């Protein structure tokens, strides 16, 4: 059974650019949540996808968007990058919404 | 509303015990505890659901006081491998927020030999 994987591990972008981050959920898990973790802070909920539909969203602007595919893998897209978007982006999968979430290793994004 | 963790940091010698607290101003459905080491992903420790239950996992256990909207994580006979930042994540029942975890600011635990 494979765990949650994310790609890429690191990314450097400039302000105004767009970025796509990818996540493969743990085998058998149909729910994926995305979090942003700034340095020295706890993870902040961006949104959750369940069976390809958005199932809850945190306080993030619309330039943060996502997708979930039929195989339950997921993408996080961020448009018009800002300096404050620099953070560790974590995805977590769970068997069903509300249950234990297992985190991937994260993608560290630096916006210059 | 972000749950509040206390203490912010704790330093222990191997073999000592520690308690980390997590308080919320909102009614809770679940509390999830994670440990994160520097540069790594948070690792799941345990989940406690509404009902005041206590769970144990070898030398790490936790309680959930639904009335007080608080949870505590108990680390006994600490080992060097316990070092890291501990986060509690709180979950709410129902509605569009179901499944969303709101994390505290973290408690940095350092265990020295």
PDB file of C-alpha atoms in Angstrom:
ATOM      1  CA  UNK A   1       0.000   0.000   0.000  1.00  0.00           C
ATOM      2  CA  UNK A   2       1.562   3.303  -1.053  1.00  0.00           C
ATOM      3  CA  UNK A   3       1.242   6.440   1.023  1.00  0.00           C
ATOM      4  CA  UNK A   4       0.384   9.954  -0.098  1.00  0.00           C
ATOM      5  CA  UNK A   5       2.816  11.352  -2.648  1.00  0.00           C
ATOM      6  CA  UNK A   6       3.264  14.905  -3.898  1.00  0.00           C
ATOM      7  CA  UNK A   7       5.159  16.535  -6.729  1.00  0.00           C
ATOM      8  CA  UNK A   8       7.266  18.485  -7.170  1.00  0.00           C
ATOM      9  CA  UNK A   9       9.126  18.589  -3.843  1.00  0.00           C
ATOM     10  CA  UNK A  10      10.392  22.144  -4.359  1.00  0.00           C
ATOM     11  CA  UNK A  11       9.428  24.943  -6.699  1.00  0.00           C
ATOM     12  CA  UNK A  12      10.571  28.510  -7.284  1.00  0.00           C
ATOM     13  CA  UNK A  13       8.290  30.947  -9.099  1.00  0.00           C
ATOM     14  CA  UNK A  14       8.087  34.689  -9.570  1.00  0.00           C
ATOM     15  CA  UNK A  15       5.260  36.977  -8.599  1.00  0.00           C
ATOM     16  CA  UNK A  16       2.336  36.881 -11.028  1.00  0.00           C
ATOM     17  CA  UNK A  17       3.090  33.395 -12.351  1.00  0.00           C
ATOM     18  CA  UNK A  18       0.834  30.374 -12.046  1.00  0.00           C
ATOM     19  CA  UNK A  19       1.663  27.029 -10.421  1.00  0.00           C
ATOM     20  CA  UNK A  20       0.186  23.528 -10.365  1.00  0.00           C
ATOM     21  CA  UNK A  21       0.922  21.112  -7.536  1.00  0.00           C
ATOM     22  CA  UNK A  22       0.033  17.437  -7.657  1.00  0.00           C
ATOM     23  CA  UNK A  23      -1.009  14.838  -5.121  1.00  0.00           C
ATOM     24  CA  UNK A  24      -1.657  11.113  -5.290  1.00  0.00           C
ATOM     25  CA  UNK A  25      -3.818   9.889  -2.458  1.00  0.00           C
ATOM     26  CA  UNK A  26      -3.248   6.768  -0.418  1.00  0.00           C
ATOM     27  CA  UNK A  27      -4.654   3.633  -2.000  1.00  0.00           C
ATOM     28  CA  UNK A  28      -8.412   3.340  -1.384  1.00  0.00           C
ATOM     29  CA  UNK A  29      -8.833   6.937  -0.183  1.00  0.00           C
ATOM     30  CA  UNK A  30     -11.425   9.014  -2.046  1.00  0.00           C
ATOM     31  CA  UNK A  31     -11.041  12.291  -0.136  1.00  0.00           C
ATOM     32  CA  UNK A  32      -8.178  14.759  -0.559  1.00  0.00           C
ATOM     33  CA  UNK A  33      -7.601  17.927   1.453  1.00  0.00           C
ATOM     34  CA  UNK A  34      -5.090  20.669   0.719  1.00  0.00           C
ATOM     35  CA  UNK A  35      -3.357  22.783   3.357  1.00  0.00           C
ATOM     36  CA  UNK A  36      -0.943  25.705   3.307  1.00  0.00           C
ATOM     37  CA  UNK A  37       1.691  25.789   6.037  1.00  0.00           C
ATOM     38  CA  UNK A  38       3.680  28.975   6.519  1.00  0.00           C
ATOM     39  CA  UNK A  39       6.967  28.771   8.410  1.00  0.00           C
ATOM     40  CA  UNK A  40       6.397  28.282  12.146  1.00  0.00           C
ATOM     41  CA  UNK A  41       2.625  27.934  11.769  1.00  0.00           C
ATOM     42  CA  UNK A  42       0.112  25.128  11.765  1.00  0.00           C
ATOM     43  CA  UNK A  43      -1.375  23.961   8.451  1.00  0.00           C
ATOM     44  CA  UNK A  44      -4.276  26.071   7.140  1.00  0.00           C
ATOM     45  CA  UNK A  45      -7.131  24.396   5.292  1.00  0.00           C
ATOM     46  CA  UNK A  46      -7.499  25.442   1.653  1.00  0.00           C
ATOM     47  CA  UNK A  47     -10.179  23.027   0.402  1.00  0.00           C
ATOM     48  CA  UNK A  48     -11.252  19.413   0.271  1.00  0.00           C
ATOM     49  CA  UNK A  49     -12.339  17.215  -2.627  1.00  0.00           C
ATOM     50  CA  UNK A  50     -14.558  14.172  -2.326  1.00  0.00           C
ATOM     51  CA  UNK A  51     -15.304  12.063  -5.402  1.00  0.00           C
ATOM     52  CA  UNK A  52     -14.229  14.862  -7.740  1.00  0.00           C
ATOM     53  CA  UNK A  53     -16.420  17.548  -6.107  1.00  0.00           C
ATOM     54  CA  UNK A  54     -15.251  20.381  -3.851  1.00  0.00           C
ATOM     55  CA  UNK A  55     -16.470  19.533  -0.363  1.00  0.00           C
ATOM     56  CA  UNK A  56     -15.574  22.544   1.746  1.00  0.00           C
ATOM     57  CA  UNK A  57     -13.286  25.523   1.394  1.00  0.00           C
ATOM     58  CA  UNK A  58     -11.217  27.628   3.789  1.00  0.00           C
ATOM     59  CA  UNK A  59     -10.545  31.370   3.682  1.00  0.00           C
ATOM     60  CA  UNK A  60      -8.521  31.409   0.504  1.00  0.00           C
ATOM     61  CA  UNK A  61      -9.225  33.601  -2.553  1.00  0.00           C
ATOM     62  CA  UNK A  62     -10.588  32.146  -5.823  1.00  0.00           C
ATOM     63  CA  UNK A  63      -7.118  32.214  -7.396  1.00  0.00           C
ATOM     64  CA  UNK A  64      -6.590  29.016  -5.378  1.00  0.00           C
ATOM     65  CA  UNK A  65      -8.429  26.287  -7.254  1.00  0.00           C
ATOM     66  CA  UNK A  66      -8.324  22.539  -7.415  1.00  0.00           C
ATOM     67  CA  UNK A  67      -9.318  19.399  -9.206  1.00  0.00           C
ATOM     68  CA  UNK A  68      -9.772  15.783  -8.289  1.00  0.00           C
ATOM     69  CA  UNK A  69      -9.545  13.089 -10.936  1.00  0.00           C
ATOM     70  CA  UNK A  70     -11.426   9.765 -11.254  1.00  0.00           C
ATOM     71  CA  UNK A  71      -8.420   7.939  -9.749  1.00  0.00           C
ATOM     72  CA  UNK A  72      -8.731  10.346  -6.748  1.00  0.00           C
ATOM     73  CA  UNK A  73      -5.431  12.086  -7.419  1.00  0.00           C
ATOM     74  CA  UNK A  74      -5.650  15.848  -7.129  1.00  0.00           C
ATOM     75  CA  UNK A  75      -4.184  19.149  -8.274  1.00  0.00           C
ATOM     76  CA  UNK A  76      -3.882  22.507  -6.582  1.00  0.00           C
ATOM     77  CA  UNK A  77      -3.609  25.493  -8.908  1.00  0.00           C
ATOM     78  CA  UNK A  78      -2.597  28.940  -7.783  1.00  0.00           C
ATOM     79  CA  UNK A  79      -2.869  31.878 -10.190  1.00  0.00           C
ATOM     80  CA  UNK A  80      -1.284  35.314  -9.956  1.00  0.00           C
ATOM     81  CA  UNK A  81       1.242  34.222  -7.340  1.00  0.00           C
ATOM     82  CA  UNK A  82       2.021  36.627  -4.507  1.00  0.00           C
ATOM     83  CA  UNK A  83       5.045  36.715  -2.216  1.00  0.00           C
ATOM     84  CA  UNK A  84       2.856  35.566   0.708  1.00  0.00           C
ATOM     85  CA  UNK A  85       2.037  32.362  -1.156  1.00  0.00           C
ATOM     86  CA  UNK A  86       5.513  31.114  -0.260  1.00  0.00           C
ATOM     87  CA  UNK A  87       4.848  28.134   2.000  1.00  0.00           C
ATOM     88  CA  UNK A  88       4.777  24.371   2.324  1.00  0.00           C
ATOM     89  CA  UNK A  89       1.715  22.966   0.570  1.00  0.00           C
ATOM     90  CA  UNK A  90       0.455  19.725   2.027  1.00  0.00           C
ATOM     91  CA  UNK A  91      -2.145  17.373   0.760  1.00  0.00           C
ATOM     92  CA  UNK A  92      -3.806  14.800   2.961  1.00  0.00           C
ATOM     93  CA  UNK A  93      -5.993  11.890   1.990  1.00  0.00           C
ATOM     94  CA  UNK A  94      -8.645  10.103   4.011  1.00  0.00           C
ATOM     95  CA  UNK A  95     -10.893   7.132   3.536  1.00  0.00           C
ATOM     96  CA  UNK A  96     -13.945   9.321   3.985  1.00  0.00           C
ATOM     97  CA  UNK A  97     -14.448  12.974   4.837  1.00  0.00           C
ATOM     98  CA  UNK A  98     -14.116  13.722   8.535  1.00  0.00           C
ATOM     99  CA  UNK A  99     -11.910  10.770   9.300  1.00  0.00           C
ATOM    100  CA  UNK A 100      -8.162  10.471   9.809  1.00  0.00           C
ATOM    101  CA  UNK A 101      -6.144  12.458   7.284  1.00  0.00           C
ATOM    102  CA  UNK A 102      -2.744  11.181   6.191  1.00  0.00           C
ATOM    103  CA  UNK A 103      -0.342  13.807   4.925  1.00  0.00           C
ATOM    104  CA  UNK A 104       2.030  13.708   2.009  1.00  0.00           C
ATOM    105  CA  UNK A 105       5.592  15.074   2.211  1.00  0.00           C
ATOM    106  CA  UNK A 106       4.543  18.452   0.825  1.00  0.00           C
ATOM    107  CA  UNK A 107       5.690  20.837  -1.897  1.00  0.00           C
ATOM    108  CA  UNK A 108       7.781  23.765  -0.782  1.00  0.00           C
ATOM    109  CA  UNK A 109       6.930  26.816  -2.919  1.00  0.00           C
ATOM    110  CA  UNK A 110       9.056  29.931  -2.969  1.00  0.00           C
ATOM    111  CA  UNK A 111       7.701  33.032  -4.725  1.00  0.00           C
ATOM    112  CA  UNK A 112      10.266  35.684  -5.588  1.00  0.00           C
TER     113      UNK A 112
ATOM    114  CA  UNK B   1     -11.301  30.063  15.119  1.00  0.00           C
ATOM    115  CA  UNK B   2      -7.900  28.477  15.636  1.00  0.00           C
ATOM    116  CA  UNK B   3      -7.539  26.192  18.698  1.00  0.00           C
ATOM    117  CA  UNK B   4      -5.018  27.370  21.284  1.00  0.00           C
ATOM    118  CA  UNK B   5      -2.203  25.045  22.279  1.00  0.00           C
ATOM    119  CA  UNK B   6      -0.184  25.246  25.475  1.00  0.00           C
ATOM    120  CA  UNK B   7       2.606  25.312  26.268  1.00  0.00           C
ATOM    121  CA  UNK B   8       4.232  26.837  23.176  1.00  0.00           C
ATOM    122  CA  UNK B   9       7.439  24.931  23.856  1.00  0.00           C
ATOM    123  CA  UNK B  10       8.701  22.351  26.302  1.00  0.00           C
ATOM    124  CA  UNK B  11      12.148  20.909  26.949  1.00  0.00           C
ATOM    125  CA  UNK B  12      12.523  17.484  28.527  1.00  0.00           C
ATOM    126  CA  UNK B  13      15.205  15.000  29.466  1.00  0.00           C
ATOM    127  CA  UNK B  14      14.760  11.460  28.236  1.00  0.00           C
ATOM    128  CA  UNK B  15      12.371   9.590  30.470  1.00  0.00           C
ATOM    129  CA  UNK B  16      10.413  12.649  31.630  1.00  0.00           C
ATOM    130  CA  UNK B  17       6.701  13.177  31.010  1.00  0.00           C
ATOM    131  CA  UNK B  18       4.883  16.010  29.245  1.00  0.00           C
ATOM    132  CA  UNK B  19       1.323  17.198  28.691  1.00  0.00           C
ATOM    133  CA  UNK B  20       0.231  19.298  25.728  1.00  0.00           C
ATOM    134  CA  UNK B  21      -3.153  20.997  25.830  1.00  0.00           C
ATOM    135  CA  UNK B  22      -5.497  22.087  23.056  1.00  0.00           C
ATOM    136  CA  UNK B  23      -8.489  24.369  23.694  1.00  0.00           C
ATOM    137  CA  UNK B  24     -11.192  25.518  21.335  1.00  0.00           C
ATOM    138  CA  UNK B  25     -13.869  28.208  21.605  1.00  0.00           C
ATOM    139  CA  UNK B  26     -16.118  26.219  19.244  1.00  0.00           C
ATOM    140  CA  UNK B  27     -18.035  22.997  19.825  1.00  0.00           C
ATOM    141  CA  UNK B  28     -15.909  20.107  18.665  1.00  0.00           C
ATOM    142  CA  UNK B  29     -16.679  16.874  16.890  1.00  0.00           C
ATOM    143  CA  UNK B  30     -13.160  15.529  16.765  1.00  0.00           C
ATOM    144  CA  UNK B  31      -9.577  16.249  17.761  1.00  0.00           C
ATOM    145  CA  UNK B  32      -6.668  14.984  15.682  1.00  0.00           C
ATOM    146  CA  UNK B  33      -3.084  14.950  16.983  1.00  0.00           C
ATOM    147  CA  UNK B  34      -0.032  15.066  14.719  1.00  0.00           C
ATOM    148  CA  UNK B  35       3.721  15.274  15.199  1.00  0.00           C
ATOM    149  CA  UNK B  36       5.868  17.049  12.635  1.00  0.00           C
ATOM    150  CA  UNK B  37       9.636  16.897  12.478  1.00  0.00           C
ATOM    151  CA  UNK B  38      11.587  19.657  10.816  1.00  0.00           C
ATOM    152  CA  UNK B  39      11.235  19.547   7.036  1.00  0.00           C
ATOM    153  CA  UNK B  40       8.841  16.585   7.105  1.00  0.00           C
ATOM    154  CA  UNK B  41       5.097  16.019   6.776  1.00  0.00           C
ATOM    155  CA  UNK B  42       2.868  15.847   9.858  1.00  0.00           C
ATOM    156  CA  UNK B  43       2.539  12.264  11.078  1.00  0.00           C
ATOM    157  CA  UNK B  44      -0.798  11.118  12.469  1.00  0.00           C
ATOM    158  CA  UNK B  45      -0.771  10.111  16.151  1.00  0.00           C
ATOM    159  CA  UNK B  46      -4.405   9.654  17.080  1.00  0.00           C
ATOM    160  CA  UNK B  47      -7.969  10.838  16.601  1.00  0.00           C
ATOM    161  CA  UNK B  48     -10.499  11.402  19.360  1.00  0.00           C
ATOM    162  CA  UNK B  49     -14.176  11.688  18.636  1.00  0.00           C
ATOM    163  CA  UNK B  50     -16.920  13.451  20.570  1.00  0.00           C
ATOM    164  CA  UNK B  51     -17.743  11.453  23.705  1.00  0.00           C
ATOM    165  CA  UNK B  52     -14.969  12.201  26.192  1.00  0.00           C
ATOM    166  CA  UNK B  53     -12.989   9.142  25.265  1.00  0.00           C
ATOM    167  CA  UNK B  54      -9.367   8.566  26.027  1.00  0.00           C
ATOM    168  CA  UNK B  55      -7.022   6.768  23.697  1.00  0.00           C
ATOM    169  CA  UNK B  56      -3.641   5.262  24.206  1.00  0.00           C
ATOM    170  CA  UNK B  57      -0.821   4.310  21.928  1.00  0.00           C
ATOM    171  CA  UNK B  58       2.096   2.802  23.873  1.00  0.00           C
ATOM    172  CA  UNK B  59       3.502   5.732  25.853  1.00  0.00           C
ATOM    173  CA  UNK B  60       1.381   8.388  24.136  1.00  0.00           C
ATOM    174  CA  UNK B  61      -2.241   8.867  25.113  1.00  0.00           C
ATOM    175  CA  UNK B  62      -4.846  11.592  24.800  1.00  0.00           C
ATOM    176  CA  UNK B  63      -8.130  12.682  26.304  1.00  0.00           C
ATOM    177  CA  UNK B  64     -11.024  14.721  24.949  1.00  0.00           C
ATOM    178  CA  UNK B  65     -13.267  16.734  27.261  1.00  0.00           C
ATOM    179  CA  UNK B  66     -16.238  17.612  25.094  1.00  0.00           C
ATOM    180  CA  UNK B  67     -17.845  19.906  27.707  1.00  0.00           C
ATOM    181  CA  UNK B  68     -14.718  22.011  28.103  1.00  0.00           C
ATOM    182  CA  UNK B  69     -13.866  21.726  24.403  1.00  0.00           C
ATOM    183  CA  UNK B  70     -10.369  20.659  25.324  1.00  0.00           C
ATOM    184  CA  UNK B  71      -8.006  17.850  24.530  1.00  0.00           C
ATOM    185  CA  UNK B  72      -4.743  16.879  26.156  1.00  0.00           C
ATOM    186  CA  UNK B  73      -1.891  14.778  24.791  1.00  0.00           C
ATOM    187  CA  UNK B  74       0.131  12.824  27.362  1.00  0.00           C
ATOM    188  CA  UNK B  75       3.684  11.740  26.597  1.00  0.00           C
ATOM    189  CA  UNK B  76       5.185   9.449  29.202  1.00  0.00           C
ATOM    190  CA  UNK B  77       8.791   8.308  29.599  1.00  0.00           C
ATOM    191  CA  UNK B  78       9.791  10.482  26.643  1.00  0.00           C
ATOM    192  CA  UNK B  79      12.311   9.274  24.081  1.00  0.00           C
ATOM    193  CA  UNK B  80      14.608  11.270  21.801  1.00  0.00           C
ATOM    194  CA  UNK B  81      12.349  10.342  18.872  1.00  0.00           C
ATOM    195  CA  UNK B  82       9.477  12.291  20.481  1.00  0.00           C
ATOM    196  CA  UNK B  83      11.145  15.584  19.580  1.00  0.00           C
ATOM    197  CA  UNK B  84       9.186  17.636  17.079  1.00  0.00           C
ATOM    198  CA  UNK B  85       6.277  20.019  16.806  1.00  0.00           C
ATOM    199  CA  UNK B  86       2.919  18.716  17.980  1.00  0.00           C
ATOM    200  CA  UNK B  87      -0.256  20.007  16.397  1.00  0.00           C
ATOM    201  CA  UNK B  88      -3.851  19.481  17.352  1.00  0.00           C
ATOM    202  CA  UNK B  89      -6.398  19.746  14.577  1.00  0.00           C
ATOM    203  CA  UNK B  90     -10.039  20.230  15.444  1.00  0.00           C
ATOM    204  CA  UNK B  91     -12.961  19.057  13.370  1.00  0.00           C
ATOM    205  CA  UNK B  92     -16.579  20.217  13.366  1.00  0.00           C
ATOM    206  CA  UNK B  93     -19.633  18.146  12.641  1.00  0.00           C
ATOM    207  CA  UNK B  94     -21.795  18.581   9.581  1.00  0.00           C
ATOM    208  CA  UNK B  95     -22.230  21.273   6.968  1.00  0.00           C
ATOM    209  CA  UNK B  96     -19.658  22.428   4.487  1.00  0.00           C
ATOM    210  CA  UNK B  97     -16.976  22.548   7.164  1.00  0.00           C
ATOM    211  CA  UNK B  98     -17.156  18.800   7.715  1.00  0.00           C
ATOM    212  CA  UNK B  99     -13.755  17.285   7.046  1.00  0.00           C
ATOM    213  CA  UNK B 100     -11.953  20.599   7.503  1.00  0.00           C
ATOM    214  CA  UNK B 101      -9.307  20.495  10.218  1.00  0.00           C
ATOM    215  CA  UNK B 102      -8.364  23.715  11.973  1.00  0.00           C
ATOM    216  CA  UNK B 103      -4.878  23.439  13.441  1.00  0.00           C
ATOM    217  CA  UNK B 104      -3.378  25.088  16.474  1.00  0.00           C
ATOM    218  CA  UNK B 105      -0.106  26.975  16.295  1.00  0.00           C
ATOM    219  CA  UNK B 106       1.882  23.978  17.504  1.00  0.00           C
ATOM    220  CA  UNK B 107       3.912  22.998  20.571  1.00  0.00           C
ATOM    221  CA  UNK B 108       7.645  22.484  20.095  1.00  0.00           C
ATOM    222  CA  UNK B 109       8.863  19.511  22.127  1.00  0.00           C
ATOM    223  CA  UNK B 110      12.591  18.943  22.568  1.00  0.00           C
ATOM    224  CA  UNK B 111      13.922  15.854  24.314  1.00  0.00           C
ATOM    225  CA  UNK B 112      17.561  15.848  25.422  1.00  0.00           C
ATOM    226  CA  UNK B 113      19.618  12.787  26.391  1.00  0.00           C
TER     227      UNK B 113
END
